[in-house]
Structure formats: structure tokens, C-alpha cells
PDB file of C-alpha atoms in Angstrom:
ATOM      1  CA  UNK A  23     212.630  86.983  89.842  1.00 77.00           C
ATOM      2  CA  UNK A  24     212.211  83.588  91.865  1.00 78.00           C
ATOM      3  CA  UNK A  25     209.394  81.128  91.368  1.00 85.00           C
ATOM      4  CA  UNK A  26     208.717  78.611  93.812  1.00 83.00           C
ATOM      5  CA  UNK A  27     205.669  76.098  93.610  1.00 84.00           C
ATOM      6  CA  UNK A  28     204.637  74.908  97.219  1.00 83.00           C
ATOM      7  CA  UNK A  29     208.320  75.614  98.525  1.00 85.00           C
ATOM      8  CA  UNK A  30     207.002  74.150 102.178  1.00 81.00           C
ATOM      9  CA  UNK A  31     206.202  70.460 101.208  1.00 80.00           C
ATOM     10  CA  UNK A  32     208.501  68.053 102.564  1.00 81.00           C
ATOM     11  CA  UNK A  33     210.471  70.731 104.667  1.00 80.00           C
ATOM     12  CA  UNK A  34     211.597  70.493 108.736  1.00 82.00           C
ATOM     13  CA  UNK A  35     210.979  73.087 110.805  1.00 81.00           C
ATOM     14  CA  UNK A  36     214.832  74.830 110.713  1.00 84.00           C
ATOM     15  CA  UNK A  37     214.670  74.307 106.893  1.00 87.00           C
ATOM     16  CA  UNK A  38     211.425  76.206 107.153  1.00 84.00           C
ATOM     17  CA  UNK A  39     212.785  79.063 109.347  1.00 83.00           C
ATOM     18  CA  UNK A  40     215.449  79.367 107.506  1.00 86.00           C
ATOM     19  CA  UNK A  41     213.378  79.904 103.441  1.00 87.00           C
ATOM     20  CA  UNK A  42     210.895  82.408 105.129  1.00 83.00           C
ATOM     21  CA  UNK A  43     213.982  84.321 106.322  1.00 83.00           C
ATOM     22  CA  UNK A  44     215.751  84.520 102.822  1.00 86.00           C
ATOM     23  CA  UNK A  45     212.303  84.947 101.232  1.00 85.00           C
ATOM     24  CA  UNK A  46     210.927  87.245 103.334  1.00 80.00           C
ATOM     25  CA  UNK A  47     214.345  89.543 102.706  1.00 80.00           C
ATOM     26  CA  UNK A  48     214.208  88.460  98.697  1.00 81.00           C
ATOM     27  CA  UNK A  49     215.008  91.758  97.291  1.00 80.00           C
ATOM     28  CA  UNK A  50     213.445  91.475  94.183  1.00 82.00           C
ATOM     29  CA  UNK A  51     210.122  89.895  92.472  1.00 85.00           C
ATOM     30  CA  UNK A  52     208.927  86.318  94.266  1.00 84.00           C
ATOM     31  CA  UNK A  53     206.378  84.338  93.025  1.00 87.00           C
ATOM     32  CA  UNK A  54     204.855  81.766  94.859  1.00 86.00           C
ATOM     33  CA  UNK A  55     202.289  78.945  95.018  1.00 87.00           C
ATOM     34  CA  UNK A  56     201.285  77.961  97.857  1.00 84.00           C
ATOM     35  CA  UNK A  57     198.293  76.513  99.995  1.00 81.00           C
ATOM     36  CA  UNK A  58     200.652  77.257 103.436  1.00 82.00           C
ATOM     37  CA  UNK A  59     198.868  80.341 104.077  1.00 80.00           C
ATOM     38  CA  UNK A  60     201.505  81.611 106.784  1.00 81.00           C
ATOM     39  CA  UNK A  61     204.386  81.634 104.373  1.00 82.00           C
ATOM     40  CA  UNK A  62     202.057  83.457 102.071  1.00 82.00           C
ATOM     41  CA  UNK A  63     201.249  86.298 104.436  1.00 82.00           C
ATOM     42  CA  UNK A  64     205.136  86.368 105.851  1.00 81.00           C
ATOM     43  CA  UNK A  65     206.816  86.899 102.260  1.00 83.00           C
ATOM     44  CA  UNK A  66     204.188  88.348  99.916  1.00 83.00           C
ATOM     45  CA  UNK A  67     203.290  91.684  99.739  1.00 81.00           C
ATOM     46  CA  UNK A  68     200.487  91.206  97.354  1.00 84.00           C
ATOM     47  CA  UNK A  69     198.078  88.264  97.410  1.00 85.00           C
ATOM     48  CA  UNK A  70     196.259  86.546  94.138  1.00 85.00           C
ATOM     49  CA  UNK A  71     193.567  83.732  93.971  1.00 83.00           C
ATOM     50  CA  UNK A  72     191.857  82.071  91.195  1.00 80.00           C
ATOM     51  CA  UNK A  73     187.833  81.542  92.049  1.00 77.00           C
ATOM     52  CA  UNK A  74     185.472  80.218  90.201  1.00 76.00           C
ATOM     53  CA  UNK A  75     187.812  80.410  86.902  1.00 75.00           C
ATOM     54  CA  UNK A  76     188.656  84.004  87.589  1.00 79.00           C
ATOM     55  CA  UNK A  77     192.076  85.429  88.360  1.00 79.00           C
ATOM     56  CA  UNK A  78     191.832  87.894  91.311  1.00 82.00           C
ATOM     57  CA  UNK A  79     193.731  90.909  93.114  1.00 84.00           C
ATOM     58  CA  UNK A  80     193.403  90.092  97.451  1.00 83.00           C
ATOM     59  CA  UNK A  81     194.175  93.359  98.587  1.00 82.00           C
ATOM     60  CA  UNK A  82     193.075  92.128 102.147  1.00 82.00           C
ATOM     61  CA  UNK A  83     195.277  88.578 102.139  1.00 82.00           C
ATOM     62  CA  UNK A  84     194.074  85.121 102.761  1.00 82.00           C
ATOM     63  CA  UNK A  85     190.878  86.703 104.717  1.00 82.00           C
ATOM     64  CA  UNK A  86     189.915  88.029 101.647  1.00 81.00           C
ATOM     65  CA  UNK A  87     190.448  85.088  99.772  1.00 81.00           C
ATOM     66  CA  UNK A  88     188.724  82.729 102.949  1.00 82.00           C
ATOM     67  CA  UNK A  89     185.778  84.688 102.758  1.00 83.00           C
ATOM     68  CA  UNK A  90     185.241  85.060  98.615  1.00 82.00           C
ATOM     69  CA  UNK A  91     185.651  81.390  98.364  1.00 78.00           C
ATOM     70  CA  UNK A  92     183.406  80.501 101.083  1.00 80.00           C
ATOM     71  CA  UNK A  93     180.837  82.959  99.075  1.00 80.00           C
ATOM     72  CA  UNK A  94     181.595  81.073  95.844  1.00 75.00           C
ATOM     73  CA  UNK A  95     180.825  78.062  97.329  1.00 75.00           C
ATOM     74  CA  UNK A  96     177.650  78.981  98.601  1.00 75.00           C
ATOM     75  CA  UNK A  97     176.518  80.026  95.145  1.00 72.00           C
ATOM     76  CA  UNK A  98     177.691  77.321  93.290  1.00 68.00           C
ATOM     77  CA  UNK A  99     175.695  75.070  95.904  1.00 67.00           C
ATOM     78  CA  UNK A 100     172.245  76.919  94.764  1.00 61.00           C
ATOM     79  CA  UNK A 101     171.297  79.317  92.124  1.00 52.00           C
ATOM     80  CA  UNK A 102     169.569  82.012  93.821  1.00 54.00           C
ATOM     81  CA  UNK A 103     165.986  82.897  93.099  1.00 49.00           C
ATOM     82  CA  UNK A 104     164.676  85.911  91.590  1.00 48.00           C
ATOM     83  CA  UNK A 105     163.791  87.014  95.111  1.00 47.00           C
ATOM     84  CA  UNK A 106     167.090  85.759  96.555  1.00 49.00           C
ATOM     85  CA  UNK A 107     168.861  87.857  93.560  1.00 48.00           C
ATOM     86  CA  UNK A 108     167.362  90.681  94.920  1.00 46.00           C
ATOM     87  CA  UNK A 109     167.897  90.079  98.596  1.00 47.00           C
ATOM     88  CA  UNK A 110     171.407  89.347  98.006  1.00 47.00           C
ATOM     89  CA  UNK A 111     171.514  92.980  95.628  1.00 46.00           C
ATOM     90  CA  UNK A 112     170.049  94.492  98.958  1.00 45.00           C
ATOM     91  CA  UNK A 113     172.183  93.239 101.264  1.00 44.00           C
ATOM     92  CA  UNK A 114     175.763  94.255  99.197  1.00 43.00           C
ATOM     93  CA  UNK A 115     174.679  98.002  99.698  1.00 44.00           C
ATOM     94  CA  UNK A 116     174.677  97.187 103.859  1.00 41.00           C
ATOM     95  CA  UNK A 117     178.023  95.124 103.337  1.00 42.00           C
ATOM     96  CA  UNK A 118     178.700  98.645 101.533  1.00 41.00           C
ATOM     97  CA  UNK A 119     178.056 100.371 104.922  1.00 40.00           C
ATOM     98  CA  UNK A 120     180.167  98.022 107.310  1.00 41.00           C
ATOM     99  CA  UNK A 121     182.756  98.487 104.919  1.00 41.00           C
ATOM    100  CA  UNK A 122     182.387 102.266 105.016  1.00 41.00           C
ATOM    101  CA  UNK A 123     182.523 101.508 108.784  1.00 38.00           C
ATOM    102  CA  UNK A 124     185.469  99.178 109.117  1.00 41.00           C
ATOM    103  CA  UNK A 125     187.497 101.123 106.546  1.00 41.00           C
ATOM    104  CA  UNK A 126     187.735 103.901 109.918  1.00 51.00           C
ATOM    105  CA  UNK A 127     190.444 101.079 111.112  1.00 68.00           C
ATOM    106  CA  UNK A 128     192.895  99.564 109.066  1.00 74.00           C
ATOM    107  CA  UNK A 129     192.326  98.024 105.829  1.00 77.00           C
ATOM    108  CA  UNK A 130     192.663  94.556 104.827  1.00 76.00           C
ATOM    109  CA  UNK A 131     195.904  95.154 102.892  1.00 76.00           C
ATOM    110  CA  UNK A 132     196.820  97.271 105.519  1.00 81.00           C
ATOM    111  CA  UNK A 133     196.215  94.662 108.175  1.00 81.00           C
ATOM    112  CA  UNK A 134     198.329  92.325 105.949  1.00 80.00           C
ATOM    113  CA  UNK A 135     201.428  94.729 105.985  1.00 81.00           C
ATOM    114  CA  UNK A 136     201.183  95.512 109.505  1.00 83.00           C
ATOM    115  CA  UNK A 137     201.193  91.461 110.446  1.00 83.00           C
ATOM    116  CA  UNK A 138     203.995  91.053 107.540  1.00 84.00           C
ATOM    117  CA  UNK A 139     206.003  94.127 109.436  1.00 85.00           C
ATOM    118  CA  UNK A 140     204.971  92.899 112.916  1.00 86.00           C
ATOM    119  CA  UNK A 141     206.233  89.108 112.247  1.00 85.00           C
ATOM    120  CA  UNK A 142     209.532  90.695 110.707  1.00 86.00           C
ATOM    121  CA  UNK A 143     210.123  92.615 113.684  1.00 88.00           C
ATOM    122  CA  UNK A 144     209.809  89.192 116.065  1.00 88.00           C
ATOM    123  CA  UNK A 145     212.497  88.089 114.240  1.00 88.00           C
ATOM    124  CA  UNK A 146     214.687  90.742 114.583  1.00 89.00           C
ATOM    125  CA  UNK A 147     213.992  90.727 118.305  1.00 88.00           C
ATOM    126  CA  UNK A 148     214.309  87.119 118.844  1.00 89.00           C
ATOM    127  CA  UNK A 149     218.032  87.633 116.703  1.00 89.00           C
ATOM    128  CA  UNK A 150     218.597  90.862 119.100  1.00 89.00           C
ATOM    129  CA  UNK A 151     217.761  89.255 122.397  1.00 89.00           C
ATOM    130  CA  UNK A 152     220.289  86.235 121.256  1.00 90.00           C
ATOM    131  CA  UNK A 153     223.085  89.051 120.942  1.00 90.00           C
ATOM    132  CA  UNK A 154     222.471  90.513 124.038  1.00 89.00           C
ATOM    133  CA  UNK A 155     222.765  87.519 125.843  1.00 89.00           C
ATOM    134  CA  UNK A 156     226.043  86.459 124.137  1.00 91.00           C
ATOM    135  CA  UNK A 157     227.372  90.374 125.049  1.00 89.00           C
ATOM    136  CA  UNK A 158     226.150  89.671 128.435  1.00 89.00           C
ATOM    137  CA  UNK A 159     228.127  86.353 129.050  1.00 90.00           C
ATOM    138  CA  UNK A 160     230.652  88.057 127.378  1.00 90.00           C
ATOM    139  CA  UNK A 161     230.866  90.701 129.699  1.00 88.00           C
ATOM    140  CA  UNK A 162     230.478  88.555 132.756  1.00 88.00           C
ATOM    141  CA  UNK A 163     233.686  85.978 131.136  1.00 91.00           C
ATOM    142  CA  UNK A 164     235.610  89.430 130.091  1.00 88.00           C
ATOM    143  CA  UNK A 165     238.947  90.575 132.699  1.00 89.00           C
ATOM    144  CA  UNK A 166     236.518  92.705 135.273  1.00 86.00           C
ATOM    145  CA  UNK A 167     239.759  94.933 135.623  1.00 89.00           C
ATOM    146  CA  UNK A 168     239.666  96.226 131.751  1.00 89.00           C
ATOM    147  CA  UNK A 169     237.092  98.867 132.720  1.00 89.00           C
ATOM    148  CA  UNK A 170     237.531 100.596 129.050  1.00 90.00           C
ATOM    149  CA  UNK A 171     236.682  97.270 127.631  1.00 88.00           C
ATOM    150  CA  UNK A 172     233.883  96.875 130.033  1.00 87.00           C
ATOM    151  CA  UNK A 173     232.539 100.103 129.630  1.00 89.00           C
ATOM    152  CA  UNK A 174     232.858  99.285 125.968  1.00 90.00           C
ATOM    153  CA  UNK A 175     230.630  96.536 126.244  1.00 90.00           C
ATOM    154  CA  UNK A 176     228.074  97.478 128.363  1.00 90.00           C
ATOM    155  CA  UNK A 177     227.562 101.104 125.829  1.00 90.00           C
ATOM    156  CA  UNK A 178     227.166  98.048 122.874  1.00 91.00           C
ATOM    157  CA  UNK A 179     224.435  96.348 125.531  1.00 89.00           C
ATOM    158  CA  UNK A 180     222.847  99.759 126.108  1.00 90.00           C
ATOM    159  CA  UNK A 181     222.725 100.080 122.190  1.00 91.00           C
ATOM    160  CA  UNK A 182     221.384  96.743 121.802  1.00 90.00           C
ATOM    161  CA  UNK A 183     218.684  97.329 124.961  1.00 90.00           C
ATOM    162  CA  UNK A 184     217.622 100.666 123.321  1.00 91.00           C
ATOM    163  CA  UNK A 185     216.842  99.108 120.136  1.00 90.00           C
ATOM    164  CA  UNK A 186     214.827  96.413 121.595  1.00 89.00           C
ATOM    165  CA  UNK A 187     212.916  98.805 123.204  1.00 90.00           C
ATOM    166  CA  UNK A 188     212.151 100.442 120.323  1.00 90.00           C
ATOM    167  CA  UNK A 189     211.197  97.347 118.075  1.00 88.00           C
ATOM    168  CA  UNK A 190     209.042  95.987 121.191  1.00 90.00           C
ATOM    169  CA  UNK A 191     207.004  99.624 121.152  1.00 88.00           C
ATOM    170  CA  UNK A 192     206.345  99.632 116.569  1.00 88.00           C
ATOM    171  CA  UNK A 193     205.594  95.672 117.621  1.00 87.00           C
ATOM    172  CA  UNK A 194     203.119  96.562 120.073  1.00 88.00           C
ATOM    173  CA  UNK A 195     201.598  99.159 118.331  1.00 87.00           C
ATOM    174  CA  UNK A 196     201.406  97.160 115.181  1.00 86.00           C
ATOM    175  CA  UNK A 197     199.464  94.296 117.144  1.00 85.00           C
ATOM    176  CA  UNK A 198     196.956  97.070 118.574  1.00 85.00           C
ATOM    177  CA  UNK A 199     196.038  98.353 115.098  1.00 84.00           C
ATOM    178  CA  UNK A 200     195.461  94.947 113.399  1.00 82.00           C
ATOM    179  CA  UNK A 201     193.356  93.935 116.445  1.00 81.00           C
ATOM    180  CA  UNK A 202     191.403  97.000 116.230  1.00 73.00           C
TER     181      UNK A 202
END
């Protein structure tokens, strides 16, 4: 299990780069503390907050927490009348409804996993695109009269092109669901 209490402070941008890649791979348990809320949605799978004094599950992220906190803070600011009370009672059972409505897409958690899986896969494309570039300077440097070793290396471009092609289409498709 690793603990880490605001691992970004103090950090460059490489240094940076580099923790979210061996956290974001961290095979087992990771907690962490942290008020960098893109570190928190690259290399947690589940989110937790503590408002007003309570511990809480955020099955939909940072959002989730955004938007309880914000609600928190507008209650603490003025205790609700009798009336209010009751308007506010009223209006959960239509936030009910939008739910209902909004649950037709993704969820929040769901959302959360598909930006967590789409910003791994920009990695691994940025890391695939830098290999196919070295294979193609290789290839253009490499004895142009070795045609096995040329044909060699162009079937490991192909294999590299095909892959790309396949993490671009599960990237796109994960950006058109969370959008939706």
C-alpha cells in the first residue's frame, strides 16, 4: 500500500510526468491526499471527501465533490426556513428526475473511468508515436539493400501503425461518451 500526502507540492513538470506514470500503473492500494485535482482523477479509481465533518464515498469524482461542497456552503451560509425546508424537500425529488434522466448516459463514476482510461491511452499514444518515429529514422538510416531487414522493419511499423489506430478509435470513443 503507498501513502502519499500532497505528492505534487514542490515538483517540476518532468518530475510530475514522471509520479503520475508510476502511480497511475501502482499495482496495488494508493492512498492519496491531495488538493491537485488532476492527479486525483489520473491515479484514483475511487474518490473520498470530508464535508461538513462527514467522511464521504464520490462515486462521480471531483464533480461530485465540487458540487456537494458548493451545496454545503450554501447551507452553512443560511439556515433555511420552514418554507425553504420544504422547497428544498421539493426540489430533491426533480433533482431525482434529471438524475433518472442523465443516468441514460454515463454515470459520474463512469465518466471518471472513462477520462482515467482515456488520459492513459494519450500516454500510450504519445510513447507509441515516439517509437514509430525512431523505427522510421531507423528505417530511412538502415542499408536500403537489406530488403529482409527492411521488410522487417516496416511489418514492426505496420504493427506499431495498427495499434495506434486502434488506441486513437477506444480514445475517441471514450471522449464521445464522457461528452455526452
Amino acid at each position: 500500500m503507498g501513502m502519499l500526502g500532497e505528492p505534487t507540492n514542490d515538483v517540476d513538470h518532468e518530475m510530475l510526468t514522471a509520479m503520475e506514470d508510476v502511480l497511475d500503473s501502482w499495482p496495488g492500494t494508493l492512498l492519496v491526499v491531495s488538493h491537485d485535482r488532476y492527479l486525483l482523477e489520473r491515479v484514483t479509481d475511487q474518490q473520498y471527501a470530508i464535508i461538513s465533518g462527514t467522511f464521504r464515498h464520490l462515486p462521480g469524482g471531483v464533480d461530485q465533490y465540487l458540487q456537494l461542497a458548493e451545496q454545503a456552503e450554501g447551507q452553512a451560509k443560511t439556515t433555511p426556513s420552514r418554507n425553504q425546508k420544504q422547497q428544498q424537500h421539493n426540489s430533491s425529488g426533480a433533482d431525482n428526475v434529471a438524475g433518472d434522466e442523465q443516468s441514460r448516459g454515463l454515470s459520474g463514476a463512469e465518466k471518471h473511468a472513462a477520462r482515467k482510461e482515456a488520459s492513459s491511452i494519450e500516454r500510450k499514444l504519445e510513447k507509441l508515436n515516439t517509437e514509430l518515429t525512431e523505427l522510421e529514422e531507423k528505417m530511412a538510416a538502415h542499408d536500403q539493400t537489406d530488403f529482409e531487414g527492411l521488410a522487417d522493419l516496416t511489418a514492426q511499423a505496420s504493427g506499431l501503425r495498427e495499434e495506434i489506430d486502434t488506441k486513437e478509435s477506444r480514445w475517441l470513443e471514450l471522449l464521445e461518451a464522457v461528452e455526452s
